[in-house]
Coordinates of C-alpha atoms and ligand atoms in Angstrom, one line a residue:
X22 CA 0.3 -0.1 0.0
X23 CA 1.0 3.8 -0.7
X24 CA 0.3 6.5 1.3
X25 CA -0.5 10.0 -0.6
X26 CA 0.8 12.6 1.1
X27 CA 0.0 16.2 0.7
X28 CA 1.7 19.2 2.3
X29 CA 1.9 22.9 2.0
X30 CA 4.9 23.8 -0.2
X31 CA 6.3 25.9 2.4
X32 CA 5.4 26.1 6.3
X33 CA 7.4 28.8 8.6
X34 CA 6.8 27.3 12.5
X35 CA 7.9 29.1 15.4
X36 CA 7.6 32.5 17.1
X37 CA 7.8 35.4 14.8
X38 CA 6.0 33.0 11.6
X39 CA 3.7 35.4 11.8
X40 CA 5.7 38.2 10.3
X41 CA 7.4 37.1 7.5
X42 CA 4.1 37.1 5.3
X43 CA 6.2 39.6 2.5
X44 CA 9.4 37.5 2.1
X45 CA 6.9 34.1 1.3
X46 CA 4.6 36.0 -0.5
X47 CA 7.6 37.2 -2.6
X48 CA 9.0 33.7 -2.2
X49 CA 6.2 32.6 -3.9
X50 CA 5.7 35.5 -6.6
X51 CA 2.4 36.9 -5.5
X52 CA 1.7 40.2 -5.4
X53 CA -1.5 40.9 -4.9
X54 CA -3.1 39.4 -1.6
X55 CA -7.0 39.6 -0.1
X56 CA -6.5 39.5 3.3
X57 CA -9.4 37.7 5.7
X58 CA -10.3 37.4 8.9
X59 CA -13.3 37.9 11.2
X60 CA -13.9 41.2 13.2
X61 CA -12.5 40.1 16.6
X62 CA -8.5 40.0 15.2
X63 CA -9.3 43.1 13.6
X64 CA -10.0 44.1 17.2
X65 CA -6.8 43.5 18.1
X66 CA -4.5 45.5 15.6
X67 CA -3.4 42.4 14.2
X68 CA -4.7 43.1 10.6
X69 CA -3.3 46.4 11.1
X70 CA 0.1 45.2 11.6
X71 CA -0.3 42.7 8.7
X72 CA -1.1 45.7 6.4
X73 CA 1.9 47.4 7.0
X74 CA 4.5 45.7 6.4
X75 CA 2.9 44.6 3.3
X76 CA 2.3 48.8 2.1
X77 CA 5.3 48.4 3.4
X78 CA 7.1 46.1 0.7
X79 CA 4.7 47.9 -1.8
X80 CA 2.0 44.4 -2.0
X81 CA -1.6 46.1 -3.3
X82 CA -3.6 44.8 -1.0
X83 CA -7.2 44.6 0.2
X84 CA -9.0 43.1 3.2
X85 CA -12.7 41.4 3.7
X86 CA -13.3 41.3 7.6
X87 CA -16.5 39.4 7.5
X88 CA -15.6 36.1 8.4
X89 CA -18.8 34.4 10.7
X90 CA -18.2 31.2 12.9
X91 CA -18.8 27.9 11.3
X92 CA -18.6 30.1 7.7
X93 CA -21.6 29.8 5.9
X94 CA -22.3 30.1 2.0
X95 CA -23.3 34.1 2.1
X96 CA -20.5 34.4 4.2
X97 CA -18.5 34.0 1.1
X98 CA -20.5 35.2 -1.0
X99 CA -19.7 38.1 0.0
X100 CA -15.7 37.8 0.4
X101 CA -15.9 36.9 -3.7
X102 CA -17.4 40.3 -3.5
X103 CA -14.5 41.5 -2.5
X104 CA -12.2 40.1 -3.7
X105 CA -13.5 40.4 -7.8
X106 CA -13.3 44.5 -6.2
X107 CA -9.7 43.9 -7.4
X108 CA -6.9 41.7 -9.4
X109 CA -6.0 39.3 -6.4
X110 CA -3.7 36.6 -7.3
X111 CA -3.6 35.3 -4.0
X112 CA -6.0 35.0 -0.4
X113 CA -4.1 35.5 3.0
X114 CA -6.1 33.9 6.4
X115 CA -4.9 35.9 9.7
X116 CA -7.4 33.9 12.0
X117 CA -8.8 30.9 13.9
X118 CA -10.2 28.0 11.0
X119 CA -13.6 29.8 10.6
X120 CA -11.0 32.7 8.7
X121 CA -8.4 30.4 6.9
X122 CA -11.6 28.2 5.7
X123 CA -13.5 31.4 5.0
X124 CA -10.3 32.1 3.0
X125 CA -10.1 28.8 1.4
X126 CA -13.2 28.9 -0.2
X127 CA -13.2 32.6 -1.5
X128 CA -10.1 30.8 -3.5
X129 CA -11.7 27.7 -4.6
X130 CA -14.9 29.7 -5.7
X131 CA -13.3 32.4 -7.4
X132 CA -12.9 30.7 -10.6
X133 CA -16.1 28.4 -10.3
X134 CA -19.7 29.0 -11.2
X135 CA -22.0 26.6 -9.1
X136 CA -23.3 27.1 -6.0
X137 CA -20.4 25.5 -3.3
X138 CA -23.0 22.5 -2.2
X139 CA -21.6 21.3 -5.8
X140 CA -18.4 20.7 -5.2
X141 CA -19.0 19.4 -1.7
X142 CA -17.6 15.9 -0.8
X143 CA -17.2 12.9 -2.7
X144 CA -16.1 15.6 -5.2
X145 CA -13.5 17.6 -5.5
X146 CA -11.9 20.4 -5.4
X147 CA -8.5 20.7 -7.4
X148 CA -7.6 23.7 -7.8
X149 CA -8.3 27.8 -6.9
X150 CA -6.3 30.6 -5.9
X151 CA -2.9 30.6 -3.3
X152 CA -4.1 30.3 0.1
X153 CA -1.8 32.0 2.7
X154 CA -2.5 30.7 6.3
X155 CA -1.5 32.0 9.2
X156 CA -3.8 30.5 12.3
X157 CA -4.4 32.0 15.3
X158 CA -6.1 29.0 17.5
X159 CA -4.1 25.6 18.2
X160 CA -6.7 24.0 16.9
X161 CA -7.9 22.7 13.6
X162 CA -5.2 22.4 11.5
X163 CA -6.3 23.9 9.0
X164 CA -3.2 25.4 7.8
X165 CA -1.9 22.7 6.4
X166 CA -5.0 20.2 5.4
X167 CA -6.5 20.2 2.2
X168 CA -10.5 20.5 3.4
X169 CA -12.3 23.2 4.5
X170 CA -15.8 23.4 6.1
X171 CA -18.5 25.5 5.3
X172 CA -22.2 25.5 6.4
X173 CA -24.9 25.8 2.9
X174 CA -26.8 28.8 4.0
X175 CA -30.2 27.2 2.2
X176 CA -30.0 23.3 4.3
X177 CA -27.9 24.1 7.3
X178 CA -25.6 21.3 5.8
X179 CA -22.1 21.8 7.7
X180 CA -20.4 20.3 3.8
X181 CA -16.9 18.9 4.0
X182 CA -15.8 20.2 1.2
X183 CA -12.2 18.8 0.3
X184 CA -9.2 18.7 -2.6
X185 CA -5.5 19.8 -3.5
X186 CA -7.3 22.8 -4.4
X187 CA -8.3 24.0 -0.4
X188 CA -4.3 23.0 0.5
X189 CA -2.6 26.3 1.7
X190 CA 0.7 27.3 -0.4
X191 CA 2.2 28.3 3.0
X192 CA 0.8 28.6 6.7
X193 CA 2.8 30.7 9.3
X194 CA 2.4 29.0 11.7
X195 CA 3.7 31.2 15.0
X196 CA 2.3 30.3 18.8
X197 CA 2.9 33.4 19.8
X198 CA -0.8 34.7 18.2
X199 CA -2.3 32.2 20.5
X200 CA -1.1 33.6 23.8
X201 CA -4.5 35.8 23.9
X202 CA -7.0 32.6 23.3
X203 CA -9.4 32.4 26.7
X204 CA -9.3 29.6 28.6
X205 CA -12.5 28.5 26.8
X206 CA -11.0 28.3 23.6
X207 CA -7.9 27.2 24.4
X208 CA -9.8 24.2 26.2
X209 CA -12.0 24.0 22.7
X210 CA -9.7 24.2 20.0
X211 CA -7.0 22.0 22.0
X212 CA -9.6 19.0 22.3
X213 CA -10.5 19.6 18.7
X214 CA -6.8 18.5 18.0
X215 CA -6.9 15.9 20.2
X216 CA -9.7 14.5 18.6
X217 CA -7.7 15.1 14.9
X218 CA -5.0 13.0 16.5
X219 CA -6.7 9.8 17.3
X220 CA -9.0 10.0 14.9
X221 CA -6.5 9.9 12.4
X222 CA -4.3 7.0 14.1
X223 CA -7.5 4.8 14.4
X224 CA -8.6 5.8 10.8
X225 CA -8.8 2.7 8.4
X226 CA -6.6 4.9 6.5
X227 CA -4.3 5.6 8.9
X228 CA -0.4 5.0 7.8
X229 CA 3.5 4.7 8.9
X230 CA 3.6 8.3 8.1
X231 CA 0.3 9.5 10.1
X232 CA 0.8 7.6 12.8
X233 CA 3.8 8.8 13.9
X234 CA 3.0 12.3 14.1
X235 CA -0.6 11.9 15.5
X236 CA 1.3 10.0 18.4
X237 CA 3.7 12.9 18.9
X238 CA 0.4 15.2 18.8
X239 CA -1.3 12.9 21.1
X240 CA 1.1 13.3 23.8
X241 CA 2.1 16.9 23.3
X242 CA -1.4 17.9 23.7
X243 CA -2.6 15.4 27.0
X244 CA 1.3 16.9 28.1
X245 CA 0.2 21.1 28.0
X246 CA -3.7 21.2 27.7
X247 CA -4.2 21.9 31.2
X248 CA -1.3 24.2 31.8
X249 CA -2.3 26.0 28.5
X250 CA -5.7 27.0 29.6
X251 CA -4.7 27.4 33.4
X252 CA -1.6 29.4 32.1
X253 CA -2.3 31.7 29.2
X254 CA 1.5 33.1 29.2
X255 CA 3.3 29.6 29.2
X256 CA 5.3 29.8 26.5
X257 CA 6.8 26.2 26.6
X258 CA 2.4 24.9 26.4
X259 CA 1.5 27.1 24.2
X260 CA 4.6 26.6 21.9
X261 CA 3.4 22.4 22.3
X262 CA 0.0 22.8 22.1
X263 CA 0.9 24.9 18.3
X264 CA 3.0 22.4 16.9
X265 CA 0.8 19.3 17.9
X266 CA -2.6 21.3 16.1
X267 CA -0.5 21.6 12.9
X268 CA 0.7 18.1 13.5
X269 CA -2.3 16.9 13.9
X270 CA -3.6 18.9 10.8
X271 CA -1.1 16.9 8.4
X272 CA -2.4 14.1 10.6
X273 CA -5.7 13.7 10.0
X274 CA -5.8 15.5 6.2
X275 CA -4.1 12.4 4.9
X276 CA -5.4 9.4 7.2
X277 CA -8.8 11.3 7.7
X278 CA -11.1 11.8 10.3
X279 CA -13.6 9.1 11.7
X280 CA -17.0 8.4 13.5
X281 CA -16.7 11.8 15.8
X282 CA -16.2 14.7 13.3
X283 CA -18.1 13.0 11.1
X284 CA -21.2 12.9 14.7
X285 CA -19.9 15.8 15.6
X286 CA -20.5 19.0 12.3
X287 CA -24.3 18.1 12.4
X288 CA -24.3 19.2 16.2
X289 CA -22.4 22.3 14.9
X290 CA -24.7 22.9 12.1
X291 CA -27.9 22.5 13.8
X292 CA -26.8 23.8 17.3
X293 CA -24.0 26.0 16.6
X294 CA -21.5 24.5 19.5
X295 CA -18.0 25.4 19.0
X296 CA -16.7 22.6 16.5
X297 CA -14.0 21.2 19.1
X298 CA -16.9 21.8 22.0
X299 CA -19.5 19.0 20.1
X300 CA -15.6 17.0 19.0
X301 CA -14.8 16.8 22.7
X302 CA -18.9 16.1 23.8
X303 CA -18.2 13.0 21.6
X304 CA -15.0 11.9 22.3
X305 CA -15.7 9.4 25.5
X306 CA -18.6 7.8 24.3
X307 CA -17.9 7.3 20.5
X308 CA -14.2 5.4 21.4
X309 CA -15.6 3.4 24.0
X310 CA -18.2 2.1 20.9
X311 CA -15.4 2.0 18.5
X312 CA -12.0 0.7 20.7
X313 CA -13.4 -3.0 19.3
X314 CA -13.0 -2.5 16.1
X315 CA -8.8 -1.9 16.2
X316 CA -8.2 -1.9 20.4
X317 CA -4.2 -2.7 19.7
X318 CA -4.7 0.9 18.0
X319 CA -6.4 2.7 20.7
X320 CA -4.3 0.9 23.1
X321 CA -1.5 2.5 22.0
X322 CA -3.1 6.4 21.9
X323 CA -4.0 5.6 25.9
X324 CA 0.4 4.9 25.8
X325 CA 1.3 7.6 23.9
X326 CA -0.6 10.1 26.1
X327 CA 0.2 8.4 29.4
X328 CA -2.7 7.6 30.2
X329 CA -1.9 4.0 30.4
X330 CA 1.5 2.4 31.3
X331 CA 3.8 0.6 29.0
X332 CA 3.5 -2.5 30.8
X333 CA -0.1 -2.1 30.6
X334 CA -2.3 -5.5 28.3
X335 CA -4.3 -4.0 25.1
X336 CA -7.6 -4.5 27.1
X337 CA -6.3 -2.7 30.4
X338 CA -5.2 0.3 28.5
X339 CA -8.4 1.0 27.1
X340 CA -10.4 0.7 30.0
X341 CA -8.4 3.7 31.3
X342 CA -8.5 5.2 28.1
X343 CA -12.1 5.8 28.1
X344 CA -11.7 6.6 32.0
X345 CA -9.0 9.2 31.0
X346 CA -10.6 11.0 28.3
X347 CA -14.1 11.3 30.8
X348 CA -11.8 12.5 33.6
X349 CA -10.0 15.2 30.9
X350 CA -14.0 16.5 29.6
X351 CA -14.4 17.1 33.2
X352 CA -11.3 18.6 34.2
X353 CA -11.8 20.7 30.4
X354 CA -15.7 21.3 31.9
X355 CA -17.2 19.7 28.3
X356 CA -20.8 19.9 28.8
X357 CA -23.6 17.5 27.8
X358 CA -25.3 18.6 25.2
X359 CA -28.2 19.1 27.3
X360 CA -26.3 21.5 29.9
X361 CA -24.4 23.7 26.5
X362 CA -28.7 24.6 26.2
X363 CA -30.2 22.2 23.4
X364 CA -33.9 22.0 24.0
X365 CA -34.3 17.8 24.4
X366 CA -37.2 17.5 22.2
X367 CA -35.4 19.8 19.6
X368 CA -32.5 17.2 20.0
X369 CA -34.9 14.6 19.4
X370 CA -36.7 15.8 16.4
X371 CA -32.8 16.2 15.1
X372 CA -31.8 12.7 15.5
X373 CA -32.5 11.5 11.9
X374 CA -31.4 14.5 10.2
X375 CA -28.5 14.6 12.1
X376 CA -27.8 10.7 11.7
X377 CA -28.0 10.9 7.9
X378 CA -25.8 13.8 7.9
X379 CA -23.2 12.3 9.4
X380 CA -23.5 9.1 7.5
X381 CA -23.4 11.0 4.0
X382 CA -20.1 12.7 4.8
X383 CA -18.8 9.9 4.7
X384 CA -16.0 10.2 8.1
X385 CA -17.8 7.1 9.4
X386 CA -17.0 5.0 6.9
X387 CA -12.8 5.4 8.0
X388 CA -13.6 4.6 12.0
X389 CA -12.3 1.3 13.1
X390 CA -16.1 0.1 14.0
X391 CA -18.4 0.9 11.2
X392 CA -21.6 2.3 12.2
X393 CA -24.8 1.5 10.6
X394 CA -27.7 4.3 10.6
X395 CA -29.5 3.1 14.0
X396 CA -26.4 3.0 16.0
X397 CA -25.4 6.2 15.2
X398 CA -28.4 7.5 16.4
X399 CA -28.3 5.2 19.8
X400 CA -25.2 7.0 20.5
X401 CA -26.4 10.7 20.1
X402 CA -28.9 8.9 22.4
X403 CA -26.4 8.3 25.2
X404 CA -24.5 11.1 24.3
X405 CA -27.3 13.2 25.6
X406 CA -27.5 11.2 28.6
X407 CA -24.2 11.2 29.3
Ligands
LIG184 P1 -13.0 30.5 15.2 O1 -11.7 30.5 13.5 O2 -14.7 30.0 14.6 O3 -12.4 31.5 16.0 C1 -13.3 31.1 17.7 C2 -13.2 32.5 17.9 O4 -11.8 32.8 18.5 C3 -13.5 33.9 17.1 O5 -14.3 34.8 17.5 C4 -11.9 34.4 16.6 O6 -12.1 35.6 16.7 C5 -11.5 34.0 17.7 N1 -10.1 34.1 18.1 C6 -9.4 33.5 17.3 N2 -8.0 33.3 17.3 C7 -7.6 34.3 18.7 C8 -6.7 34.2 19.0 N3 -5.5 34.2 19.0 N4 -7.4 35.3 20.6 C9 -8.3 35.4 20.8 N5 -9.2 35.1 19.6 C10 -9.3 34.3 19.2 O7 -12.1 28.8 15.8 P2 -11.5 27.8 15.2 O8 -12.2 26.6 16.4 O9 -10.4 27.4 15.7 O10 -12.3 27.4 13.6 C11 -13.4 26.4 14.1 C12 -13.7 26.0 12.5 O11 -13.2 25.7 11.8 C13 -15.5 25.4 12.5 O12 -15.7 26.2 11.0 C14 -14.6 23.5 12.0 O13 -15.6 23.2 11.2 C15 -13.5 24.1 11.2 N6 -12.5 23.6 11.1 C16 -12.0 23.5 9.9 C17 -10.6 22.2 9.6 C18 -10.2 22.2 8.4 O14 -9.2 21.0 7.7 N7 -10.8 23.1 7.6 C19 -10.6 21.1 10.7 C20 -11.1 20.7 11.7 C21 -12.1 22.2 12.1

């Protein structure tokens, strides 16, 4: 079996990497970037700084600041309108996964005519304007993935879009941008990264390349996530979490996510639960259900995270894995769907739709234990009862 690995052409990783945009644009021969971000990042002054650097070096640039959380096709349309005002030859994302996914979608749709839903999985987006991603959360790993997740404004479906055209050409991964993340955002985005790494490792599409990266990410996240939450200025923890987020992105983009992400997207789309949090609501229960499909792989994860000892057999390691994941979610105040404020009746009424959307995404087929619709529905019920 051959593994097919896709990565950005340029990865700059470490303190200060985000200040190297002009050099990277020069290296790529790009001259007219459209900068894409959200209003909060603008309020931090970071976009002004970036624009000042670009102006000083003579780049022609413009900005789109209408990014919304869980980006929608409406927001992409607004971004495209700004793109078409100029002769832009690339799109630069500054922000969390929502900004990066918006930038990718704008770049991909720049020369396409059909509505975005036409290009969702199982179709593929193989070209688009070059994207340079500067992540500010540690997080989604979107800076290194050939994925963009866009909510269809008409149907409320959180669409999975994939293809080489969605892979950034460059990513500037600077943990100093994450020092401002508050407790809840640090926890949610860090749990998202943990799910990426864990799901990539147990995925049916896992390979030797992604395995080592996924294990390294899991080790780092379980070592540092609590510290990063409690001590926002802890540079060692922030640096480790940022690297792990990028590694998680590389791992899942080249091995796929599985059932957790498949079931999580509908929760995000219908109830506006932050993405990392909806993953975390599912993490212990879906892991417990899936272990029988690959007990040795899950036991490796438990050992890599220090949740089990090297002397534990697989069965013992996997019991500890589920217990420790539950504890981690408690430590990071992950609410149940009901505690989050979702109405019980609406949850029940949405079960069919959530199950169908989870199945349609294709992600459950990569799970080590493949669920049918009834089993997915049952898992949603169990997660509600937690
Ligand atoms: P986000 O981008 O939605 O940002 C959440 C909030 O945090 C925003 O208000 C933002 O302004 C703020 N924020 C960002 N950086 C900050 C910082 N350094 N300090 C303080 N506040 C900051 O959150 P996210 O979790 O990074 O992204 C979630 C989105 O990413 C979802 O739509 C999800 O589906 C998508 N996603 C995409 C991929 C992919 O590979 N494309 C993978 C996973 C998730």
